JSON list of C-alpha atoms in Angstrom, two decimals:
[
{"chain": "A", "resi": 1429, "resn": "UNK", "atom": "CA", "xyz": [0.00, 0.01, -0.01]},
{"chain": "A", "resi": 1430, "resn": "UNK", "atom": "CA", "xyz": [1.47, 3.32, -1.14]},
{"chain": "A", "resi": 1431, "resn": "UNK", "atom": "CA", "xyz": [0.66, 6.57, 0.79]},
{"chain": "A", "resi": 1432, "resn": "UNK", "atom": "CA", "xyz": [1.40, 10.22, 0.11]},
{"chain": "A", "resi": 1433, "resn": "UNK", "atom": "CA", "xyz": [1.85, 12.76, 2.95]},
{"chain": "A", "resi": 1434, "resn": "UNK", "atom": "CA", "xyz": [1.61, 16.36, 2.02]},
{"chain": "A", "resi": 1435, "resn": "UNK", "atom": "CA", "xyz": [2.66, 18.34, 5.11]},
{"chain": "A", "resi": 1436, "resn": "UNK", "atom": "CA", "xyz": [4.94, 21.42, 5.42]},
{"chain": "A", "resi": 1437, "resn": "UNK", "atom": "CA", "xyz": [5.79, 20.72, 9.10]},
{"chain": "A", "resi": 1438, "resn": "UNK", "atom": "CA", "xyz": [8.94, 18.67, 8.42]},
{"chain": "A", "resi": 1439, "resn": "UNK", "atom": "CA", "xyz": [9.28, 17.06, 11.83]},
{"chain": "A", "resi": 1440, "resn": "UNK", "atom": "CA", "xyz": [5.69, 16.00, 11.79]},
{"chain": "A", "resi": 1441, "resn": "UNK", "atom": "CA", "xyz": [5.89, 14.73, 8.23]},
{"chain": "A", "resi": 1442, "resn": "UNK", "atom": "CA", "xyz": [8.99, 12.71, 9.07]},
{"chain": "A", "resi": 1443, "resn": "UNK", "atom": "CA", "xyz": [7.39, 11.31, 12.20]},
{"chain": "A", "resi": 1444, "resn": "UNK", "atom": "CA", "xyz": [4.35, 10.21, 10.19]},
{"chain": "A", "resi": 1445, "resn": "UNK", "atom": "CA", "xyz": [6.54, 8.74, 7.50]},
{"chain": "A", "resi": 1446, "resn": "UNK", "atom": "CA", "xyz": [8.52, 6.65, 10.07]},
{"chain": "A", "resi": 1447, "resn": "UNK", "atom": "CA", "xyz": [5.42, 5.45, 11.80]},
{"chain": "A", "resi": 1448, "resn": "UNK", "atom": "CA", "xyz": [3.51, 4.51, 8.69]},
{"chain": "A", "resi": 1449, "resn": "UNK", "atom": "CA", "xyz": [6.60, 2.91, 7.13]},
{"chain": "A", "resi": 1450, "resn": "UNK", "atom": "CA", "xyz": [6.85, 0.73, 10.33]},
{"chain": "A", "resi": 1451, "resn": "UNK", "atom": "CA", "xyz": [3.26, -0.28, 9.83]},
{"chain": "A", "resi": 1452, "resn": "UNK", "atom": "CA", "xyz": [4.26, -1.67, 6.36]},
{"chain": "A", "resi": 1453, "resn": "UNK", "atom": "CA", "xyz": [3.14, 1.17, 4.10]},
{"chain": "A", "resi": 1454, "resn": "UNK", "atom": "CA", "xyz": [5.28, 2.72, 1.32]},
{"chain": "A", "resi": 1455, "resn": "UNK", "atom": "CA", "xyz": [5.24, 6.45, 2.06]},
{"chain": "A", "resi": 1456, "resn": "UNK", "atom": "CA", "xyz": [6.16, 9.47, -0.08]},
{"chain": "A", "resi": 1457, "resn": "UNK", "atom": "CA", "xyz": [6.37, 13.01, 1.47]},
{"chain": "A", "resi": 1458, "resn": "UNK", "atom": "CA", "xyz": [5.86, 16.44, -0.18]},
{"chain": "A", "resi": 1459, "resn": "UNK", "atom": "CA", "xyz": [6.37, 19.69, 1.82]},
{"chain": "A", "resi": 1460, "resn": "UNK", "atom": "CA", "xyz": [4.30, 22.03, -0.42]},
{"chain": "A", "resi": 1461, "resn": "UNK", "atom": "CA", "xyz": [1.04, 21.79, -2.21]},
{"chain": "A", "resi": 1462, "resn": "UNK", "atom": "CA", "xyz": [2.45, 22.16, -5.75]},
{"chain": "A", "resi": 1463, "resn": "UNK", "atom": "CA", "xyz": [4.77, 19.18, -5.41]},
{"chain": "A", "resi": 1464, "resn": "UNK", "atom": "CA", "xyz": [2.09, 17.21, -3.54]},
{"chain": "A", "resi": 1465, "resn": "UNK", "atom": "CA", "xyz": [-0.35, 17.77, -6.45]},
{"chain": "A", "resi": 1466, "resn": "UNK", "atom": "CA", "xyz": [2.24, 16.75, -9.02]},
{"chain": "A", "resi": 1467, "resn": "UNK", "atom": "CA", "xyz": [2.99, 13.53, -7.19]},
{"chain": "A", "resi": 1468, "resn": "UNK", "atom": "CA", "xyz": [-0.72, 12.78, -6.59]},
{"chain": "A", "resi": 1469, "resn": "UNK", "atom": "CA", "xyz": [-1.53, 13.20, -10.27]},
{"chain": "A", "resi": 1470, "resn": "UNK", "atom": "CA", "xyz": [1.40, 11.20, -11.58]},
{"chain": "A", "resi": 1471, "resn": "UNK", "atom": "CA", "xyz": [1.76, 8.29, -9.01]},
{"chain": "A", "resi": 1472, "resn": "UNK", "atom": "CA", "xyz": [-0.65, 5.57, -7.95]},
{"chain": "A", "resi": 1473, "resn": "UNK", "atom": "CA", "xyz": [-1.31, 6.17, -4.29]},
{"chain": "A", "resi": 1474, "resn": "UNK", "atom": "CA", "xyz": [-3.93, 4.26, -2.28]},
{"chain": "A", "resi": 1475, "resn": "UNK", "atom": "CA", "xyz": [-4.49, 7.22, 0.15]},
{"chain": "A", "resi": 1476, "resn": "UNK", "atom": "CA", "xyz": [-3.32, 10.79, 0.72]},
{"chain": "A", "resi": 1477, "resn": "UNK", "atom": "CA", "xyz": [-2.76, 12.53, 3.97]},
{"chain": "A", "resi": 1478, "resn": "UNK", "atom": "CA", "xyz": [-3.10, 16.24, 3.22]},
{"chain": "A", "resi": 1479, "resn": "UNK", "atom": "CA", "xyz": [-2.46, 19.39, 5.35]},
{"chain": "A", "resi": 1480, "resn": "UNK", "atom": "CA", "xyz": [-4.60, 22.48, 4.58]},
{"chain": "A", "resi": 1481, "resn": "UNK", "atom": "CA", "xyz": [-2.15, 25.29, 5.33]},
{"chain": "A", "resi": 1482, "resn": "UNK", "atom": "CA", "xyz": [0.53, 24.57, 2.71]},
{"chain": "A", "resi": 1483, "resn": "UNK", "atom": "CA", "xyz": [2.91, 26.87, 0.72]},
{"chain": "A", "resi": 1484, "resn": "UNK", "atom": "CA", "xyz": [2.32, 27.46, -3.01]},
{"chain": "A", "resi": 1485, "resn": "UNK", "atom": "CA", "xyz": [-1.05, 25.57, -3.15]},
{"chain": "A", "resi": 1486, "resn": "UNK", "atom": "CA", "xyz": [-3.13, 25.09, -0.13]},
{"chain": "A", "resi": 1487, "resn": "UNK", "atom": "CA", "xyz": [-4.83, 21.78, 0.81]},
{"chain": "A", "resi": 1488, "resn": "UNK", "atom": "CA", "xyz": [-8.24, 23.01, -0.45]},
{"chain": "A", "resi": 1489, "resn": "UNK", "atom": "CA", "xyz": [-6.80, 23.80, -3.83]},
{"chain": "A", "resi": 1490, "resn": "UNK", "atom": "CA", "xyz": [-4.89, 20.52, -4.05]},
{"chain": "A", "resi": 1491, "resn": "UNK", "atom": "CA", "xyz": [-7.96, 18.47, -3.25]},
{"chain": "A", "resi": 1492, "resn": "UNK", "atom": "CA", "xyz": [-10.08, 20.45, -5.61]},
{"chain": "A", "resi": 1493, "resn": "UNK", "atom": "CA", "xyz": [-7.65, 20.01, -8.54]},
{"chain": "A", "resi": 1494, "resn": "UNK", "atom": "CA", "xyz": [-7.36, 16.28, -7.93]},
{"chain": "A", "resi": 1495, "resn": "UNK", "atom": "CA", "xyz": [-11.15, 15.88, -8.08]},
{"chain": "A", "resi": 1496, "resn": "UNK", "atom": "CA", "xyz": [-11.30, 18.17, -11.21]},
{"chain": "A", "resi": 1497, "resn": "UNK", "atom": "CA", "xyz": [-8.74, 15.84, -12.75]},
{"chain": "A", "resi": 1498, "resn": "UNK", "atom": "CA", "xyz": [-10.99, 12.86, -11.94]},
{"chain": "A", "resi": 1499, "resn": "UNK", "atom": "CA", "xyz": [-8.46, 11.44, -9.42]},
{"chain": "A", "resi": 1500, "resn": "UNK", "atom": "CA", "xyz": [-10.58, 9.66, -6.82]},
{"chain": "A", "resi": 1501, "resn": "UNK", "atom": "CA", "xyz": [-7.75, 8.62, -4.44]},
{"chain": "A", "resi": 1502, "resn": "UNK", "atom": "CA", "xyz": [-9.14, 8.80, -0.85]},
{"chain": "A", "resi": 1503, "resn": "UNK", "atom": "CA", "xyz": [-7.94, 11.99, 0.99]},
{"chain": "A", "resi": 1504, "resn": "UNK", "atom": "CA", "xyz": [-7.53, 12.41, 4.75]},
{"chain": "A", "resi": 1505, "resn": "UNK", "atom": "CA", "xyz": [-7.14, 16.15, 5.74]},
{"chain": "A", "resi": 1506, "resn": "UNK", "atom": "CA", "xyz": [-4.86, 16.58, 8.71]},
{"chain": "A", "resi": 1507, "resn": "UNK", "atom": "CA", "xyz": [-4.79, 20.16, 10.00]},
{"chain": "A", "resi": 1508, "resn": "UNK", "atom": "CA", "xyz": [-4.72, 22.57, 12.90]},
{"chain": "A", "resi": 1509, "resn": "UNK", "atom": "CA", "xyz": [-7.83, 24.29, 11.56]},
{"chain": "A", "resi": 1510, "resn": "UNK", "atom": "CA", "xyz": [-10.71, 22.92, 13.66]},
{"chain": "A", "resi": 1511, "resn": "UNK", "atom": "CA", "xyz": [-13.62, 25.07, 12.68]},
{"chain": "A", "resi": 1512, "resn": "UNK", "atom": "CA", "xyz": [-16.81, 23.40, 11.42]},
{"chain": "A", "resi": 1513, "resn": "UNK", "atom": "CA", "xyz": [-16.80, 25.53, 8.29]},
{"chain": "A", "resi": 1514, "resn": "UNK", "atom": "CA", "xyz": [-13.15, 24.50, 7.54]},
{"chain": "A", "resi": 1515, "resn": "UNK", "atom": "CA", "xyz": [-14.20, 20.88, 7.84]},
{"chain": "A", "resi": 1516, "resn": "UNK", "atom": "CA", "xyz": [-17.18, 21.42, 5.66]},
{"chain": "A", "resi": 1517, "resn": "UNK", "atom": "CA", "xyz": [-15.18, 23.22, 2.97]},
{"chain": "A", "resi": 1518, "resn": "UNK", "atom": "CA", "xyz": [-12.54, 20.37, 2.99]},
{"chain": "A", "resi": 1519, "resn": "UNK", "atom": "CA", "xyz": [-15.24, 17.79, 2.50]},
{"chain": "A", "resi": 1520, "resn": "UNK", "atom": "CA", "xyz": [-16.99, 19.83, -0.15]},
{"chain": "A", "resi": 1521, "resn": "UNK", "atom": "CA", "xyz": [-13.83, 20.07, -2.20]},
{"chain": "A", "resi": 1522, "resn": "UNK", "atom": "CA", "xyz": [-13.48, 16.28, -2.20]},
{"chain": "A", "resi": 1523, "resn": "UNK", "atom": "CA", "xyz": [-11.76, 15.18, 1.01]},
{"chain": "A", "resi": 1524, "resn": "UNK", "atom": "CA", "xyz": [-12.98, 11.85, 2.41]},
{"chain": "A", "resi": 1525, "resn": "UNK", "atom": "CA", "xyz": [-12.05, 12.45, 6.14]},
{"chain": "A", "resi": 1526, "resn": "UNK", "atom": "CA", "xyz": [-10.86, 15.23, 8.48]},
{"chain": "A", "resi": 1527, "resn": "UNK", "atom": "CA", "xyz": [-8.61, 14.98, 11.49]},
{"chain": "A", "resi": 1528, "resn": "UNK", "atom": "CA", "xyz": [-7.49, 17.92, 13.56]},
{"chain": "A", "resi": 1529, "resn": "UNK", "atom": "CA", "xyz": [-4.15, 18.51, 15.28]},
{"chain": "A", "resi": 1530, "resn": "UNK", "atom": "CA", "xyz": [-3.11, 17.55, 17.87]},
{"chain": "A", "resi": 1531, "resn": "UNK", "atom": "CA", "xyz": [-4.25, 14.06, 17.14]},
{"chain": "A", "resi": 1532, "resn": "UNK", "atom": "CA", "xyz": [-3.92, 10.54, 18.41]},
{"chain": "A", "resi": 1533, "resn": "UNK", "atom": "CA", "xyz": [-1.62, 8.47, 16.27]},
{"chain": "A", "resi": 1534, "resn": "UNK", "atom": "CA", "xyz": [-3.81, 5.42, 16.98]},
{"chain": "A", "resi": 1535, "resn": "UNK", "atom": "CA", "xyz": [-6.80, 7.30, 15.61]},
{"chain": "A", "resi": 1536, "resn": "UNK", "atom": "CA", "xyz": [-4.80, 8.45, 12.63]},
{"chain": "A", "resi": 1537, "resn": "UNK", "atom": "CA", "xyz": [-3.97, 4.77, 11.79]},
{"chain": "A", "resi": 1538, "resn": "UNK", "atom": "CA", "xyz": [-7.54, 3.80, 12.22]},
{"chain": "A", "resi": 1539, "resn": "UNK", "atom": "CA", "xyz": [-8.64, 6.53, 9.84]},
{"chain": "A", "resi": 1540, "resn": "UNK", "atom": "CA", "xyz": [-6.04, 5.53, 7.26]},
{"chain": "A", "resi": 1541, "resn": "UNK", "atom": "CA", "xyz": [-7.19, 1.92, 7.49]},
{"chain": "A", "resi": 1542, "resn": "UNK", "atom": "CA", "xyz": [-10.78, 3.02, 6.95]},
{"chain": "A", "resi": 1543, "resn": "UNK", "atom": "CA", "xyz": [-9.82, 5.01, 3.88]},
{"chain": "A", "resi": 1544, "resn": "UNK", "atom": "CA", "xyz": [-8.05, 2.05, 2.42]},
{"chain": "A", "resi": 1545, "resn": "UNK", "atom": "CA", "xyz": [-11.07, -0.19, 3.09]},
{"chain": "A", "resi": 1546, "resn": "UNK", "atom": "CA", "xyz": [-13.26, 2.37, 1.24]},
{"chain": "A", "resi": 1547, "resn": "UNK", "atom": "CA", "xyz": [-11.05, 2.29, -1.81]},
{"chain": "A", "resi": 1548, "resn": "UNK", "atom": "CA", "xyz": [-7.47, 1.00, -2.05]},
{"chain": "A", "resi": 1549, "resn": "UNK", "atom": "CA", "xyz": [-7.49, 1.84, -5.70]},
{"chain": "A", "resi": 1550, "resn": "UNK", "atom": "CA", "xyz": [-8.43, 5.26, -7.05]},
{"chain": "A", "resi": 1551, "resn": "UNK", "atom": "CA", "xyz": [-12.17, 5.32, -7.52]},
{"chain": "A", "resi": 1552, "resn": "UNK", "atom": "CA", "xyz": [-13.98, 6.08, -10.73]},
{"chain": "A", "resi": 1553, "resn": "UNK", "atom": "CA", "xyz": [-15.30, 9.56, -10.63]},
{"chain": "A", "resi": 1554, "resn": "UNK", "atom": "CA", "xyz": [-18.72, 8.82, -12.12]},
{"chain": "A", "resi": 1555, "resn": "UNK", "atom": "CA", "xyz": [-20.90, 6.06, -10.84]},
{"chain": "A", "resi": 1556, "resn": "UNK", "atom": "CA", "xyz": [-24.06, 5.23, -12.82]},
{"chain": "A", "resi": 1557, "resn": "UNK", "atom": "CA", "xyz": [-26.96, 3.11, -11.56]},
{"chain": "A", "resi": 1558, "resn": "UNK", "atom": "CA", "xyz": [-29.64, 3.32, -14.29]},
{"chain": "A", "resi": 1559, "resn": "UNK", "atom": "CA", "xyz": [-30.31, 7.05, -14.78]},
{"chain": "A", "resi": 1560, "resn": "UNK", "atom": "CA", "xyz": [-28.87, 7.84, -11.32]},
{"chain": "A", "resi": 1561, "resn": "UNK", "atom": "CA", "xyz": [-25.48, 9.55, -11.65]},
{"chain": "A", "resi": 1562, "resn": "UNK", "atom": "CA", "xyz": [-23.20, 9.92, -8.72]},
{"chain": "A", "resi": 1563, "resn": "UNK", "atom": "CA", "xyz": [-20.13, 12.21, -9.40]},
{"chain": "A", "resi": 1564, "resn": "UNK", "atom": "CA", "xyz": [-17.64, 11.42, -6.68]},
{"chain": "A", "resi": 1565, "resn": "UNK", "atom": "CA", "xyz": [-15.22, 14.08, -7.90]},
{"chain": "A", "resi": 1566, "resn": "UNK", "atom": "CA", "xyz": [-17.69, 17.02, -7.65]},
{"chain": "A", "resi": 1567, "resn": "UNK", "atom": "CA", "xyz": [-19.75, 15.31, -4.94]},
{"chain": "A", "resi": 1568, "resn": "UNK", "atom": "CA", "xyz": [-23.03, 15.95, -6.77]},
{"chain": "A", "resi": 1569, "resn": "UNK", "atom": "CA", "xyz": [-25.69, 13.58, -8.11]},
{"chain": "A", "resi": 1570, "resn": "UNK", "atom": "CA", "xyz": [-28.60, 13.70, -10.55]},
{"chain": "A", "resi": 1571, "resn": "UNK", "atom": "CA", "xyz": [-31.32, 11.54, -11.95]},
{"chain": "A", "resi": 1572, "resn": "UNK", "atom": "CA", "xyz": [-31.38, 11.92, -15.67]},
{"chain": "A", "resi": 1573, "resn": "UNK", "atom": "CA", "xyz": [-31.17, 15.61, -16.35]},
{"chain": "A", "resi": 1574, "resn": "UNK", "atom": "CA", "xyz": [-32.46, 16.58, -12.91]},
{"chain": "A", "resi": 1575, "resn": "UNK", "atom": "CA", "xyz": [-29.85, 17.63, -10.29]},
{"chain": "A", "resi": 1576, "resn": "UNK", "atom": "CA", "xyz": [-30.50, 16.38, -6.76]},
{"chain": "A", "resi": 1577, "resn": "UNK", "atom": "CA", "xyz": [-29.43, 18.31, -3.68]},
{"chain": "A", "resi": 1578, "resn": "UNK", "atom": "CA", "xyz": [-27.98, 16.18, -0.84]},
{"chain": "A", "resi": 1579, "resn": "UNK", "atom": "CA", "xyz": [-26.13, 16.96, 2.36]},
{"chain": "A", "resi": 1580, "resn": "UNK", "atom": "CA", "xyz": [-22.47, 15.84, 2.56]},
{"chain": "A", "resi": 1581, "resn": "UNK", "atom": "CA", "xyz": [-23.32, 12.84, 4.72]},
{"chain": "A", "resi": 1582, "resn": "UNK", "atom": "CA", "xyz": [-26.25, 11.85, 2.55]},
{"chain": "A", "resi": 1583, "resn": "UNK", "atom": "CA", "xyz": [-23.99, 12.00, -0.50]},
{"chain": "A", "resi": 1584, "resn": "UNK", "atom": "CA", "xyz": [-21.43, 9.84, 1.22]},
{"chain": "A", "resi": 1585, "resn": "UNK", "atom": "CA", "xyz": [-24.06, 7.08, 2.10]},
{"chain": "A", "resi": 1586, "resn": "UNK", "atom": "CA", "xyz": [-25.32, 7.15, -1.49]},
{"chain": "A", "resi": 1587, "resn": "UNK", "atom": "CA", "xyz": [-21.77, 6.89, -2.82]},
{"chain": "A", "resi": 1588, "resn": "UNK", "atom": "CA", "xyz": [-21.13, 3.88, -0.51]},
{"chain": "A", "resi": 1589, "resn": "UNK", "atom": "CA", "xyz": [-24.14, 2.17, -2.00]},
{"chain": "A", "resi": 1590, "resn": "UNK", "atom": "CA", "xyz": [-23.36, 3.18, -5.57]},
{"chain": "A", "resi": 1591, "resn": "UNK", "atom": "CA", "xyz": [-19.85, 1.82, -5.43]},
{"chain": "A", "resi": 1592, "resn": "UNK", "atom": "CA", "xyz": [-21.42, -1.60, -4.72]},
{"chain": "A", "resi": 1593, "resn": "UNK", "atom": "CA", "xyz": [-24.52, -1.26, -6.81]},
{"chain": "A", "resi": 1594, "resn": "UNK", "atom": "CA", "xyz": [-26.63, -4.37, -7.03]},
{"chain": "A", "resi": 1595, "resn": "UNK", "atom": "CA", "xyz": [-24.87, -5.73, -3.95]},
{"chain": "A", "resi": 1596, "resn": "UNK", "atom": "CA", "xyz": [-26.30, -5.86, -0.33]},
{"chain": "A", "resi": 1597, "resn": "UNK", "atom": "CA", "xyz": [-24.42, -3.51, 1.95]},
{"chain": "A", "resi": 1598, "resn": "UNK", "atom": "CA", "xyz": [-24.97, -3.93, 5.65]},
{"chain": "A", "resi": 1599, "resn": "UNK", "atom": "CA", "xyz": [-25.58, -1.08, 8.14]},
{"chain": "A", "resi": 1600, "resn": "UNK", "atom": "CA", "xyz": [-22.23, -1.85, 9.76]},
{"chain": "A", "resi": 1601, "resn": "UNK", "atom": "CA", "xyz": [-20.42, -1.54, 6.42]},
{"chain": "A", "resi": 1602, "resn": "UNK", "atom": "CA", "xyz": [-22.09, 1.78, 5.71]},
{"chain": "A", "resi": 1603, "resn": "UNK", "atom": "CA", "xyz": [-21.22, 3.03, 9.18]},
{"chain": "A", "resi": 1604, "resn": "UNK", "atom": "CA", "xyz": [-17.67, 1.93, 8.78]},
{"chain": "A", "resi": 1605, "resn": "UNK", "atom": "CA", "xyz": [-17.24, 3.72, 5.46]},
{"chain": "A", "resi": 1606, "resn": "UNK", "atom": "CA", "xyz": [-19.15, 6.94, 6.16]},
{"chain": "A", "resi": 1607, "resn": "UNK", "atom": "CA", "xyz": [-18.77, 7.70, 9.81]},
{"chain": "A", "resi": 1608, "resn": "UNK", "atom": "CA", "xyz": [-15.37, 8.07, 11.42]},
{"chain": "A", "resi": 1609, "resn": "UNK", "atom": "CA", "xyz": [-13.69, 5.68, 13.76]},
{"chain": "A", "resi": 1610, "resn": "UNK", "atom": "CA", "xyz": [-14.67, 7.70, 16.80]},
{"chain": "A", "resi": 1611, "resn": "UNK", "atom": "CA", "xyz": [-18.44, 7.35, 16.20]},
{"chain": "A", "resi": 1612, "resn": "UNK", "atom": "CA", "xyz": [-20.05, 5.52, 19.07]},
{"chain": "A", "resi": 1613, "resn": "UNK", "atom": "CA", "xyz": [-23.70, 6.34, 18.41]},
{"chain": "A", "resi": 1614, "resn": "UNK", "atom": "CA", "xyz": [-26.73, 4.24, 17.41]},
{"chain": "A", "resi": 1615, "resn": "UNK", "atom": "CA", "xyz": [-26.31, 1.97, 14.37]},
{"chain": "A", "resi": 1616, "resn": "UNK", "atom": "CA", "xyz": [-29.84, 3.02, 13.40]},
{"chain": "A", "resi": 1617, "resn": "UNK", "atom": "CA", "xyz": [-28.52, 6.38, 12.32]},
{"chain": "A", "resi": 1618, "resn": "UNK", "atom": "CA", "xyz": [-28.02, 4.66, 8.92]},
{"chain": "A", "resi": 1619, "resn": "UNK", "atom": "CA", "xyz": [-31.80, 4.15, 8.66]},
{"chain": "A", "resi": 1620, "resn": "UNK", "atom": "CA", "xyz": [-32.36, 7.87, 9.13]},
{"chain": "A", "resi": 1621, "resn": "UNK", "atom": "CA", "xyz": [-30.05, 8.61, 6.15]},
{"chain": "A", "resi": 1622, "resn": "UNK", "atom": "CA", "xyz": [-31.53, 5.94, 3.96]},
{"chain": "A", "resi": 1623, "resn": "UNK", "atom": "CA", "xyz": [-34.99, 7.40, 4.49]},
{"chain": "A", "resi": 1624, "resn": "UNK", "atom": "CA", "xyz": [-33.66, 10.91, 3.66]},
{"chain": "A", "resi": 1625, "resn": "UNK", "atom": "CA", "xyz": [-32.03, 9.50, 0.53]},
{"chain": "A", "resi": 1626, "resn": "UNK", "atom": "CA", "xyz": [-35.25, 7.88, -0.64]},
{"chain": "A", "resi": 1627, "resn": "UNK", "atom": "CA", "xyz": [-37.08, 11.14, -0.22]},
{"chain": "A", "resi": 1628, "resn": "UNK", "atom": "CA", "xyz": [-34.50, 12.90, -2.47]},
{"chain": "A", "resi": 1629, "resn": "UNK", "atom": "CA", "xyz": [-33.50, 10.32, -5.15]},
{"chain": "A", "resi": 1630, "resn": "UNK", "atom": "CA", "xyz": [-36.63, 8.12, -5.35]},
{"chain": "A", "resi": 1631, "resn": "UNK", "atom": "CA", "xyz": [-39.99, 9.58, -4.14]},
{"chain": "A", "resi": 1632, "resn": "UNK", "atom": "CA", "xyz": [-39.98, 12.55, -6.50]},
{"chain": "A", "resi": 1633, "resn": "UNK", "atom": "CA", "xyz": [-39.49, 10.33, -9.47]},
{"chain": "A", "resi": 1634, "resn": "UNK", "atom": "CA", "xyz": [-41.89, 7.53, -8.43]},
{"chain": "A", "resi": 1635, "resn": "UNK", "atom": "CA", "xyz": [-39.13, 5.03, -8.10]},
{"chain": "A", "resi": 1636, "resn": "UNK", "atom": "CA", "xyz": [-37.64, 2.78, -5.43]},
{"chain": "A", "resi": 1637, "resn": "UNK", "atom": "CA", "xyz": [-33.93, 2.27, -6.16]},
{"chain": "A", "resi": 1638, "resn": "UNK", "atom": "CA", "xyz": [-32.76, 1.69, -2.57]},
{"chain": "A", "resi": 1639, "resn": "UNK", "atom": "CA", "xyz": [-34.06, -1.74, -1.46]},
{"chain": "A", "resi": 1640, "resn": "UNK", "atom": "CA", "xyz": [-34.16, -2.93, 2.08]},
{"chain": "A", "resi": 1641, "resn": "UNK", "atom": "CA", "xyz": [-33.03, -6.48, 2.46]},
{"chain": "A", "resi": 1642, "resn": "UNK", "atom": "CA", "xyz": [-34.52, -7.43, 5.79]},
{"chain": "A", "resi": 1643, "resn": "UNK", "atom": "CA", "xyz": [-31.80, -8.67, 8.23]},
{"chain": "A", "resi": 1644, "resn": "UNK", "atom": "CA", "xyz": [-28.95, -7.90, 5.78]},
{"chain": "A", "resi": 1645, "resn": "UNK", "atom": "CA", "xyz": [-28.85, -4.33, 4.75]},
{"chain": "A", "resi": 1646, "resn": "UNK", "atom": "CA", "xyz": [-29.55, -2.19, 1.68]},
{"chain": "A", "resi": 1647, "resn": "UNK", "atom": "CA", "xyz": [-29.11, -2.53, -2.09]},
{"chain": "A", "resi": 1648, "resn": "UNK", "atom": "CA", "xyz": [-29.02, 0.19, -4.76]},
{"chain": "A", "resi": 1649, "resn": "UNK", "atom": "CA", "xyz": [-30.46, -0.95, -8.13]},
{"chain": "A", "resi": 1650, "resn": "UNK", "atom": "CA", "xyz": [-31.62, 0.39, -11.36]},
{"chain": "A", "resi": 1651, "resn": "UNK", "atom": "CA", "xyz": [-35.23, 1.09, -10.49]},
{"chain": "A", "resi": 1652, "resn": "UNK", "atom": "CA", "xyz": [-36.33, 1.23, -14.15]},
{"chain": "A", "resi": 1653, "resn": "UNK", "atom": "CA", "xyz": [-35.32, -2.37, -14.81]}
]
């Protein structure tokens, strides 16, 4: 597994590189956003750890340009910026997870493992299930020509199902992919988001593309078939 760290704090970057290398990962390091973007575009990484406050190109710009270039490699933002708007902006520009400094190295490792489970290979930007289109790069979706507005979390749940279309995905698997490792709430939160998704992607179109498989989970299918 090959990882890229884009971090301008050299001591932290080296500490992360040593730790992740000891865990068996192959790790490359860039200390500014421009070099980080160049490496991310040209090399095949399974995950990227990205700081926000970088010289030359900031982390938001790096992430946005990756997604604009249809690079779907999972990105974990690691930053001292801990405001909710900072987190929302990072996720909206295409990041998959967000961890604030100072952080627990144990939690960092768990987040990296979760990213790798979600997609060890770069993910296709566009997922199509019938006339439902899920754009992972731009984090938008549509049914036919009609755009559909979703929250960031709703989109993540939908993308989780779309990546495994026609396959049953359990609540636990959805929780593992969409919620972070620190989540200790009720598993039934997944049901809440599934209901919200149905109201957005199915009900207005008279369709039922998210199937409940009792005792097993959910399955996203082409509802027109």
